[in-house]
Coordinates of C-alpha atoms in Angstrom, one line a residue:
Chain A
M1 CA 35.0 4.5 41.3
I2 CA 38.1 5.7 39.4
E3 CA 40.5 3.2 41.1
L4 CA 38.3 0.3 39.7
F5 CA 39.7 1.2 36.2
S6 CA 43.2 0.3 37.4
Y7 CA 42.1 -3.3 37.4
E8 CA 42.4 -5.1 34.1
F9 CA 39.5 -7.4 34.8
F10 CA 37.3 -4.4 35.4
R11 CA 38.4 -2.6 32.2
N12 CA 37.8 -5.9 30.3
A13 CA 34.3 -6.1 31.8
L14 CA 33.5 -2.6 30.6
W15 CA 34.8 -3.4 27.1
A16 CA 32.8 -6.6 27.0
A17 CA 29.7 -4.8 28.0
L18 CA 30.1 -2.2 25.3
L19 CA 30.8 -4.8 22.6
A20 CA 27.9 -7.0 23.8
S21 CA 25.7 -3.9 23.5
I22 CA 26.7 -3.4 19.9
T23 CA 26.3 -7.0 18.7
C24 CA 23.1 -7.6 20.7
G25 CA 21.6 -4.2 19.9
V26 CA 21.9 -4.8 16.1
V27 CA 21.2 -8.5 15.9
G28 CA 18.5 -8.3 18.7
S29 CA 16.6 -5.6 16.8
Y30 CA 16.4 -8.0 13.8
I31 CA 15.3 -10.8 16.1
V32 CA 12.5 -8.7 17.6
A33 CA 11.4 -7.3 14.3
R34 CA 11.2 -10.7 12.7
R35 CA 9.6 -12.3 15.8
M36 CA 12.5 -14.8 16.2
V37 CA 12.8 -14.6 20.0
F38 CA 11.8 -18.2 20.5
I39 CA 14.2 -19.4 17.8
S40 CA 17.0 -17.4 19.5
G41 CA 16.1 -19.1 22.8
G42 CA 16.4 -22.4 21.1
I43 CA 19.8 -21.7 19.7
T44 CA 21.0 -20.4 23.1
H45 CA 20.0 -23.5 25.0
T46 CA 21.2 -25.9 22.3
S47 CA 24.7 -24.4 22.6
F48 CA 24.8 -25.9 26.1
G49 CA 25.2 -29.3 24.5
G50 CA 28.4 -28.0 22.8
I51 CA 29.7 -26.7 26.1
G52 CA 29.1 -30.1 27.7
I53 CA 30.9 -32.1 24.9
A54 CA 33.8 -29.6 24.8
Y55 CA 34.2 -30.1 28.6
Y56 CA 34.2 -33.8 28.2
L57 CA 36.8 -33.7 25.4
G58 CA 38.9 -31.1 27.2
L59 CA 38.4 -28.5 24.5
N60 CA 37.5 -24.8 24.8
P61 CA 33.8 -24.7 25.9
I62 CA 33.1 -21.6 23.8
L63 CA 34.4 -23.4 20.7
G64 CA 32.0 -26.3 21.4
A65 CA 29.1 -23.9 22.0
A66 CA 29.9 -22.0 18.7
V67 CA 29.8 -25.2 16.7
F68 CA 26.6 -26.4 18.3
S69 CA 24.8 -23.2 18.1
V70 CA 25.7 -22.4 14.5
L71 CA 24.7 -25.9 13.4
S72 CA 21.4 -25.8 15.3
A73 CA 20.7 -22.3 13.9
I74 CA 21.3 -23.5 10.3
G75 CA 19.2 -26.6 11.1
I76 CA 16.3 -24.5 12.4
E77 CA 16.5 -22.2 9.4
Y78 CA 16.5 -25.3 7.1
I79 CA 13.6 -27.0 8.9
S80 CA 11.4 -23.8 8.8
G81 CA 12.1 -23.3 5.1
K82 CA 12.0 -26.8 3.6
T83 CA 10.2 -29.4 5.6
N84 CA 6.7 -29.4 7.0
V85 CA 7.7 -30.1 10.6
R86 CA 6.0 -27.5 12.8
E87 CA 8.8 -25.0 13.5
D88 CA 8.0 -24.3 17.2
S89 CA 7.9 -28.0 18.0
A90 CA 11.2 -28.5 16.2
I91 CA 12.8 -25.7 18.2
G92 CA 11.4 -27.1 21.4
I93 CA 13.0 -30.4 20.7
L94 CA 16.4 -28.9 19.9
W95 CA 16.2 -26.7 22.9
S96 CA 15.8 -29.5 25.4
L97 CA 18.0 -31.9 23.5
G98 CA 20.9 -29.4 23.7
M99 CA 20.4 -29.0 27.5
A100 CA 20.2 -32.8 27.9
V101 CA 23.4 -33.5 26.0
G102 CA 25.1 -30.8 28.0
I103 CA 24.0 -32.1 31.4
I104 CA 25.0 -35.7 30.5
F105 CA 28.5 -34.8 29.3
V106 CA 29.2 -32.5 32.2
F107 CA 28.1 -35.4 34.5
L108 CA 30.4 -37.8 32.6
T109 CA 33.4 -35.5 32.9
P110 CA 35.6 -36.6 35.7
G111 CA 36.0 -34.1 38.5
Y112 CA 34.1 -31.0 39.3
A113 CA 33.3 -28.5 36.5
P114 CA 34.5 -25.4 38.2
N115 CA 33.1 -22.6 36.1
L116 CA 30.1 -24.2 34.6
M117 CA 28.0 -21.8 36.6
S118 CA 29.6 -19.0 34.7
Y119 CA 28.2 -20.3 31.4
L120 CA 24.7 -20.6 32.9
F121 CA 24.7 -17.2 34.6
G122 CA 27.6 -15.3 32.9
S123 CA 30.7 -13.8 34.6
I124 CA 31.6 -10.6 32.9
L125 CA 34.4 -10.0 35.4
T126 CA 36.3 -13.0 34.1
V127 CA 36.2 -12.1 30.4
G128 CA 39.7 -12.4 29.0
R129 CA 41.7 -10.7 26.2
T130 CA 40.9 -13.5 23.7
D131 CA 37.2 -13.2 24.4
L132 CA 37.4 -9.5 23.8
W133 CA 39.2 -9.8 20.5
L134 CA 36.6 -12.3 19.4
M135 CA 33.8 -10.0 20.4
L136 CA 35.4 -7.1 18.7
A137 CA 35.8 -9.1 15.4
L138 CA 32.2 -10.2 15.6
A139 CA 31.0 -6.7 16.3
A140 CA 33.0 -5.4 13.3
V141 CA 31.6 -8.0 11.0
I142 CA 28.0 -7.5 12.1
V143 CA 28.1 -3.7 11.9
F144 CA 29.7 -3.8 8.5
F145 CA 27.2 -6.4 7.2
F146 CA 24.2 -4.6 8.5
V147 CA 25.3 -1.2 7.4
Y148 CA 26.3 -2.3 3.9
Y149 CA 23.3 -4.5 3.3
Y150 CA 20.8 -2.6 5.4
N151 CA 18.2 -2.1 2.7
T152 CA 18.4 -5.6 1.4
I153 CA 18.1 -7.0 5.0
L154 CA 15.2 -4.7 5.7
F155 CA 13.3 -5.6 2.5
I156 CA 13.9 -9.4 2.9
A157 CA 12.9 -9.3 6.6
F158 CA 9.7 -7.4 5.9
D159 CA 8.5 -9.5 3.0
E160 CA 10.5 -12.6 2.2
E161 CA 8.1 -13.8 -0.5
Y162 CA 8.3 -10.4 -2.4
A163 CA 12.1 -10.6 -2.2
R164 CA 12.1 -14.1 -3.6
A165 CA 9.8 -13.1 -6.4
H166 CA 12.4 -10.5 -7.3
R167 CA 15.3 -12.9 -7.2
L168 CA 17.1 -11.6 -4.2
P169 CA 19.4 -14.2 -2.6
V170 CA 17.0 -14.7 0.3
A171 CA 18.3 -18.0 1.5
A172 CA 21.9 -16.8 1.6
F173 CA 20.9 -13.8 3.6
K174 CA 18.9 -15.9 6.1
Y175 CA 21.7 -18.4 6.6
I176 CA 24.3 -15.7 7.1
I177 CA 22.1 -13.7 9.5
I178 CA 21.1 -16.8 11.6
S179 CA 24.8 -17.7 11.9
M180 CA 25.5 -14.2 13.1
I181 CA 22.7 -14.6 15.6
A182 CA 24.2 -17.9 16.8
L183 CA 27.7 -16.4 17.2
T184 CA 26.3 -13.3 18.9
I185 CA 24.6 -15.6 21.4
V186 CA 27.7 -17.7 22.0
L187 CA 30.1 -14.8 22.5
N188 CA 27.7 -13.1 24.9
I189 CA 27.2 -16.2 27.0
R190 CA 30.4 -15.1 28.8
V191 CA 28.8 -11.8 29.6
V192 CA 25.3 -12.7 30.9
G193 CA 25.1 -16.5 30.6
I194 CA 22.9 -18.9 28.7
I195 CA 19.9 -18.3 30.9
L196 CA 20.0 -14.5 30.5
V197 CA 21.4 -13.8 27.1
I198 CA 18.0 -13.7 25.4
S199 CA 17.1 -10.7 27.5
F200 CA 20.1 -8.8 26.2
L201 CA 18.7 -9.5 22.7
T202 CA 15.2 -8.4 23.5
I203 CA 14.7 -6.0 26.4
P204 CA 16.8 -3.0 25.1
Q205 CA 15.1 -3.6 21.7
A206 CA 11.6 -3.7 23.2
T207 CA 12.4 -0.4 25.0
A208 CA 13.7 1.1 21.8
N209 CA 10.6 -0.1 20.0
L210 CA 8.5 2.1 22.3
F211 CA 10.1 5.2 20.8
T212 CA 10.6 4.3 17.2
Q213 CA 9.1 2.3 14.4
N214 CA 12.2 2.5 12.2
L215 CA 14.5 -0.6 12.2
K216 CA 17.7 1.5 11.8
K217 CA 16.8 3.8 14.7
M218 CA 15.7 0.8 16.8
M219 CA 19.2 -0.7 16.3
I220 CA 21.0 2.5 17.3
Y221 CA 18.7 3.1 20.3
S222 CA 19.1 -0.6 21.4
V223 CA 22.9 -0.3 21.3
L224 CA 22.8 2.9 23.4
L225 CA 20.3 1.5 25.9
G226 CA 22.3 -1.8 26.1
M227 CA 25.5 0.2 26.9
T228 CA 23.7 2.3 29.6
G229 CA 22.0 -0.7 31.2
S230 CA 25.0 -3.0 31.2
L231 CA 27.4 -0.3 32.5
A232 CA 24.9 0.5 35.3
G233 CA 24.5 -3.2 36.0
I234 CA 28.2 -3.7 36.3
Y235 CA 28.6 -0.8 38.8
I236 CA 25.6 -1.8 40.9
S237 CA 26.6 -5.4 41.0
H238 CA 30.1 -4.4 42.1
Y239 CA 28.9 -2.2 44.9
L240 CA 26.1 -4.5 46.1
D241 CA 28.3 -7.6 45.6
I242 CA 25.6 -9.4 43.6
P243 CA 25.9 -11.4 40.3
S244 CA 26.7 -9.0 37.4
G245 CA 24.7 -10.8 34.6
A246 CA 21.5 -10.8 36.6
T247 CA 22.0 -7.2 37.7
I248 CA 22.5 -6.1 34.0
I249 CA 19.2 -7.7 33.1
F250 CA 17.5 -6.1 36.1
A251 CA 18.8 -2.7 34.9
F252 CA 17.3 -3.4 31.5
V253 CA 13.9 -4.2 32.9
V254 CA 14.0 -1.1 35.1
M255 CA 14.8 1.0 32.1
F256 CA 12.0 -0.6 30.1
G257 CA 9.6 0.1 33.0
I258 CA 10.6 3.7 33.3
A259 CA 10.3 4.2 29.5
K260 CA 6.9 2.6 29.4
L261 CA 5.7 4.7 32.3
A262 CA 7.1 7.9 30.8
L263 CA 5.4 7.1 27.5
N264 CA 2.1 6.4 29.1
L265 CA 2.2 9.6 31.1
K266 CA 3.1 11.6 27.9
I267 CA 0.2 10.0 26.1
R268 CA -2.2 10.7 29.0
R269 CA -1.0 14.3 29.1
G270 CA -1.5 14.6 25.4
I271 CA -5.1 13.3 25.7
K272 CA -5.8 15.7 28.6
Q273 CA -4.5 18.6 26.5
E274 CA -6.6 17.6 23.6
I275 CA -9.7 17.5 25.8
L276 CA -8.9 20.9 27.3
S277 CA -8.3 22.4 23.9
R278 CA -11.6 21.0 22.6
K279 CA -13.4 22.5 25.6
N280 CA -11.8 25.9 24.9
H281 CA -13.1 25.8 21.3
Chain B
M1 CA 2.0 -7.8 -29.5
E2 CA 5.1 -9.0 -27.6
P3 CA 4.7 -11.9 -25.2
I4 CA 5.9 -11.2 -21.6
V5 CA 5.4 -14.6 -19.9
E6 CA 4.5 -17.9 -21.6
I7 CA 3.2 -20.8 -19.5
R8 CA 3.4 -24.0 -21.5
N9 CA 1.6 -27.1 -20.2
A10 CA 2.7 -26.4 -16.7
S11 CA 1.6 -28.4 -13.6
A12 CA 2.1 -26.9 -10.2
G13 CA 1.4 -27.7 -6.6
Y14 CA 2.7 -28.3 -3.1
N15 CA 4.4 -31.6 -2.2
D16 CA 2.0 -34.3 -3.4
D17 CA -0.9 -32.1 -4.0
V18 CA -1.0 -31.1 -7.7
V19 CA -3.2 -28.0 -7.8
L20 CA -2.8 -26.9 -11.4
H21 CA -2.9 -29.5 -14.2
S22 CA -1.1 -28.8 -17.4
I23 CA -2.1 -25.2 -17.9
S24 CA -1.1 -22.9 -20.7
L25 CA -1.3 -19.2 -20.8
T26 CA 0.6 -16.5 -22.6
I27 CA 0.5 -13.0 -21.3
F28 CA 1.1 -10.3 -23.8
E29 CA 1.8 -6.6 -23.5
K30 CA -1.2 -4.5 -22.8
D31 CA -3.2 -7.5 -21.6
Y32 CA -5.6 -7.0 -18.7
I33 CA -6.6 -10.5 -17.5
G34 CA -9.0 -11.2 -14.7
V35 CA -8.4 -14.5 -13.0
I36 CA -11.5 -16.0 -11.4
G37 CA -12.4 -19.3 -9.9
P38 CA -13.5 -21.0 -6.8
N39 CA -11.5 -21.0 -3.6
G40 CA -8.8 -23.7 -3.6
G41 CA -9.0 -23.8 -7.4
G42 CA -5.4 -22.6 -7.8
K43 CA -5.6 -18.8 -8.4
T44 CA -2.9 -18.0 -5.9
T45 CA -0.8 -21.0 -7.1
L46 CA -1.0 -19.5 -10.6
V47 CA 0.3 -16.2 -9.3
K48 CA 3.2 -17.9 -7.5
L49 CA 4.0 -19.9 -10.6
I50 CA 4.3 -16.8 -12.7
L51 CA 6.4 -15.0 -10.1
G52 CA 8.8 -17.9 -9.9
L53 CA 7.9 -18.6 -6.2
L54 CA 6.9 -22.1 -7.3
Q55 CA 8.7 -24.2 -9.8
P56 CA 6.5 -26.1 -12.3
L57 CA 6.4 -29.8 -11.6
Q58 CA 6.0 -30.4 -15.4
G59 CA 6.0 -28.1 -18.4
E60 CA 7.8 -24.8 -18.6
I61 CA 7.5 -21.1 -18.1
I62 CA 9.3 -18.7 -20.5
Y63 CA 10.1 -15.2 -19.4
H64 CA 10.7 -12.7 -22.1
R65 CA 13.1 -10.4 -20.2
Q66 CA 14.5 -7.3 -21.6
S67 CA 18.0 -6.1 -21.0
S68 CA 16.8 -3.5 -18.5
G69 CA 13.7 -2.9 -16.5
S70 CA 11.7 -5.0 -14.1
L71 CA 9.6 -7.9 -15.3
T72 CA 6.9 -8.2 -12.6
G73 CA 5.4 -6.1 -9.9
Y74 CA 3.3 -7.9 -7.3
L75 CA 0.5 -6.9 -4.9
P76 CA 0.1 -9.8 -2.5
Q77 CA -2.9 -10.6 -0.4
V78 CA -3.0 -8.2 2.6
S79 CA -3.2 -10.9 5.2
N80 CA 0.3 -12.1 4.4
T81 CA 2.2 -9.3 5.8
D82 CA 3.4 -8.6 9.4
K83 CA 1.6 -5.4 10.3
S84 CA 3.8 -4.6 13.3
F85 CA 7.1 -4.8 11.4
P86 CA 9.1 -1.6 11.9
I87 CA 9.1 -0.2 8.4
T88 CA 7.8 3.1 7.0
V89 CA 5.5 3.7 4.0
T90 CA 8.4 5.2 2.1
E91 CA 10.6 2.2 2.8
V92 CA 7.9 -0.2 1.7
V93 CA 7.5 1.7 -1.6
L94 CA 11.3 1.8 -2.1
S95 CA 11.5 -1.9 -1.5
G96 CA 9.8 -2.3 -4.9
L97 CA 13.1 -1.2 -6.5
M98 CA 15.0 -4.2 -5.1
S99 CA 14.6 -6.3 -8.2
E100 CA 16.7 -3.8 -10.2
K101 CA 19.1 -2.9 -7.3
G102 CA 20.0 -6.4 -6.3
A103 CA 21.6 -7.3 -3.0
G104 CA 23.5 -4.4 -1.5
G105 CA 22.3 -1.9 -4.1
R106 CA 22.4 1.7 -3.1
L107 CA 19.3 3.9 -3.2
T108 CA 19.9 7.2 -4.9
R109 CA 18.3 10.6 -4.5
A110 CA 16.4 10.0 -7.8
D111 CA 15.0 6.7 -6.3
R112 CA 13.7 8.6 -3.3
E113 CA 12.2 11.3 -5.5
R114 CA 10.5 8.6 -7.5
A115 CA 9.2 7.0 -4.4
A116 CA 7.8 10.4 -3.2
E117 CA 6.1 10.8 -6.6
I118 CA 4.5 7.3 -6.4
I119 CA 3.3 7.9 -2.8
Q120 CA 1.8 11.2 -4.0
M121 CA 0.1 9.4 -6.8
M122 CA -1.3 6.8 -4.3
G123 CA -2.7 9.6 -2.3
I124 CA -0.9 8.8 0.9
Y125 CA 1.8 11.4 0.9
H126 CA 0.8 12.7 4.3
L127 CA 1.4 9.2 5.7
R128 CA 4.9 8.7 4.1
H129 CA 6.8 8.7 7.4
K130 CA 4.3 6.5 9.2
S131 CA 5.0 2.9 10.0
I132 CA 3.0 0.4 8.0
G133 CA 1.1 -0.8 11.0
E134 CA -0.5 2.6 11.6
L135 CA -2.3 2.5 8.3
S136 CA -5.9 1.4 7.6
G137 CA -6.5 -1.5 5.2
G138 CA -7.1 0.7 2.2
Q139 CA -4.1 2.9 2.9
M140 CA -1.9 -0.2 3.3
Q141 CA -3.0 -1.5 0.0
R142 CA -2.1 1.9 -1.6
A143 CA 1.4 1.6 -0.1
F144 CA 1.8 -2.0 -1.4
L145 CA 0.5 -1.0 -4.8
G146 CA 3.1 1.8 -4.8
R147 CA 5.8 -0.9 -4.1
A148 CA 4.4 -3.0 -7.0
I149 CA 4.6 -0.2 -9.6
I150 CA 7.6 1.9 -8.6
A151 CA 10.0 -0.2 -10.8
Q152 CA 7.6 0.2 -13.8
P153 CA 7.2 -3.5 -14.3
R154 CA 6.0 -4.9 -17.7
L155 CA 3.5 -7.2 -15.9
L156 CA 1.6 -6.1 -12.7
I157 CA 0.1 -9.0 -10.7
L158 CA -2.6 -8.3 -8.1
D159 CA -3.9 -11.0 -5.8
E160 CA -7.3 -10.1 -4.5
P161 CA -6.6 -6.4 -4.3
N162 CA -10.2 -5.6 -3.3
T163 CA -10.4 -7.5 0.0
F164 CA -10.3 -5.4 3.2
V165 CA -10.5 -2.1 1.3
D166 CA -13.1 0.7 1.3
N167 CA -15.3 1.3 -1.7
K168 CA -13.6 4.6 -2.4
F169 CA -10.2 2.9 -2.7
E170 CA -11.7 0.2 -4.8
H171 CA -13.0 2.7 -7.3
D172 CA -9.7 4.7 -7.3
L173 CA -7.8 1.4 -7.7
Y174 CA -9.7 0.4 -10.9
E175 CA -9.3 3.9 -12.4
L176 CA -5.6 3.8 -11.6
L177 CA -5.2 0.3 -13.1
S178 CA -6.9 1.3 -16.3
R179 CA -4.3 4.1 -16.6
L180 CA -1.4 1.8 -15.7
N181 CA -2.6 -0.7 -18.3
E182 CA -1.5 1.7 -21.0
T183 CA 2.1 0.9 -20.1
M184 CA 1.9 -2.5 -18.4
A185 CA 0.1 -5.7 -18.7
I186 CA -2.1 -6.6 -15.7
L187 CA -3.1 -9.9 -14.2
M188 CA -5.7 -9.6 -11.4
V189 CA -7.0 -12.3 -9.2
S190 CA -10.4 -11.6 -7.8
H191 CA -13.4 -13.2 -6.2
D192 CA -15.6 -10.3 -7.3
V193 CA -16.4 -11.3 -10.9
G194 CA -19.2 -8.8 -11.4
T195 CA -17.0 -5.9 -10.8
I196 CA -13.8 -7.0 -12.5
T197 CA -15.4 -7.9 -15.7
T198 CA -16.2 -4.3 -16.1
Y199 CA -12.5 -3.4 -16.2
V200 CA -10.6 -6.4 -17.5
K201 CA -10.2 -7.2 -21.1
T202 CA -10.1 -11.0 -20.9
I203 CA -10.8 -13.7 -18.3
A204 CA -9.0 -16.8 -17.1
C205 CA -11.1 -19.3 -15.3
V206 CA -8.9 -21.3 -12.9
N207 CA -10.2 -24.4 -11.3
R208 CA -7.3 -26.9 -11.3
N209 CA -7.3 -26.4 -15.1
L210 CA -7.2 -23.0 -16.8
H211 CA -9.7 -21.9 -19.4
Y212 CA -8.8 -18.7 -21.2
H213 CA -11.8 -16.6 -22.3
P214 CA -10.8 -14.0 -24.8
S215 CA -13.5 -11.5 -23.8
N216 CA -14.7 -9.8 -20.6
I217 CA -18.2 -10.9 -21.2
I218 CA -18.9 -14.3 -19.7
T219 CA -22.1 -16.2 -19.1
Q220 CA -23.1 -18.7 -16.4
S221 CA -23.3 -21.4 -19.0
Q222 CA -19.8 -20.6 -20.3
L223 CA -18.6 -20.8 -16.7
A224 CA -20.2 -24.1 -16.3
A225 CA -18.5 -25.3 -19.5
Y226 CA -15.2 -24.1 -18.1
N227 CA -15.9 -26.2 -15.0
C228 CA -15.7 -22.9 -13.0
P229 CA -18.5 -23.0 -10.5
I230 CA -18.7 -19.4 -9.3
Q231 CA -21.7 -17.2 -9.1
L232 CA -21.9 -14.0 -11.2
I233 CA -23.0 -11.1 -9.1
T234 CA -24.5 -7.9 -10.3
H235 CA -24.0 -4.4 -9.1
G236 CA -27.0 -3.2 -11.0
E237 CA -25.4 -0.6 -13.2
V238 CA -22.8 -2.9 -14.7
P239 CA -24.2 -3.3 -18.2
H240 CA -22.5 -6.1 -20.0
T241 CA -22.2 -8.8 -17.4
V242 CA -24.7 -11.5 -18.0
L243 CA -25.9 -12.6 -14.6
G244 CA -26.7 -15.8 -13.0
V245 CA -27.7 -14.9 -9.5
H246 CA -28.5 -11.6 -7.9
N247 CA -27.0 -11.4 -4.4
H248 CA -27.9 -8.5 -2.1
N249 CA -25.8 -9.8 0.7
H250 CA -22.6 -9.0 -1.2
H251 CA -20.7 -6.0 0.0
H252 CA -17.1 -5.1 0.9
Q253 CA -15.6 -4.9 4.3
D254 CA -15.0 -1.4 5.2
H255 CA -11.9 -0.6 7.2
D256 CA -11.7 3.1 6.8

């Protein structure tokens, strides 16, 4: 196990997993608390359009994905706030439009697109230095923003109307946070891929939510669970020689299952003890 | 008496649908106004207009702000909140301070002590660390009322506070509001005319127009004159409400 650390690609993969756990843990808790999972799925898949166009133009695909996902995120936020288009329908349209644009431009690009699969399914072992610096910068911005503005974010998320009635800059916060969600998604596409990134944003959070009803704790637990699951996933995928992104998600689901089971057993034992203590009285 | 909010010939609505037509109302200190009217008549629209959640299509609203202190506290309809949101009772009450704190404002120890006092006053101190979803309808209303009054607003606005609550809470609520009215004006929307006229000082009938009735005694014929088709309901012992129809089917939903 130790000799793996002598490989730079492996060390990079571990750093990527830790940074992904931080950004996804914090942003994902917000997504779960605000019931924005479908919106996040829409942003993720729309970004594929950006990847396709960037391929076609010979640009960095992550750059294309970033532009596309931030624009679609702001678009979705605008649609949901201003117009009377049904939000879920609008997201559905953007979702498939993004994928369609991506597929067409990848098809039009001459030659074979060699690592297109890595965008769909992730390839944490090919994460480079630049990716890591970008992920570190994003993690720093997100952690600072959520720590500094925690109360404001919590109060707006809980009751937007109340916040607006009290003149908080609700729209500004929503646009900033949705952009952070979009960038988190894009930078983590390298880690687990478009198809799986949504689970990095929801499964550790759902697991954390089993144990706490406090958003701050949910964020901290999600980061820790994300780190545990993604490190376990990387090791297991290495030894079994199976795709890392999928293995990480599998580890998350197993952790969720164990947590749920443990909680149910604890509740059942609690009920049993209560019945016993009642009998004794 | 100092005015707090003045609505002057304001119209309001959503997109093409104008709900309120050229209404005027001035809310003064110590006012206790009951807002009644049929469903869809614009009661909640009036609340949103006063809170600044809706901009008037015509006319104007003048807020008499003071250099410090909160202008409005607001108790929204219960059904509008996400009951599974991960937030505790204490945090909900503290969120009432956000108007004075602003974005990024720090909560101090004094703020937390104030919140504890308010929670105590609401009778839900034992629930202060619970998440909001674990509370019953009446307990949740207490938490939201705590949020509405923690900043000691000059005007407290309540939108149907007596739906989904138990009779015990309803009684406590009206007692508490009468005490709060010594320091803040209150505007309360309600469908339960018979009960609120016992407590409010004046009545505003809202049915696309607004008719201000400077007394808490109102008759069926006055309601008809105000184009406010609602039925007055008696609770027997309420002495000074003149009654149109006696309705035995009327009772509150009990969630406790």
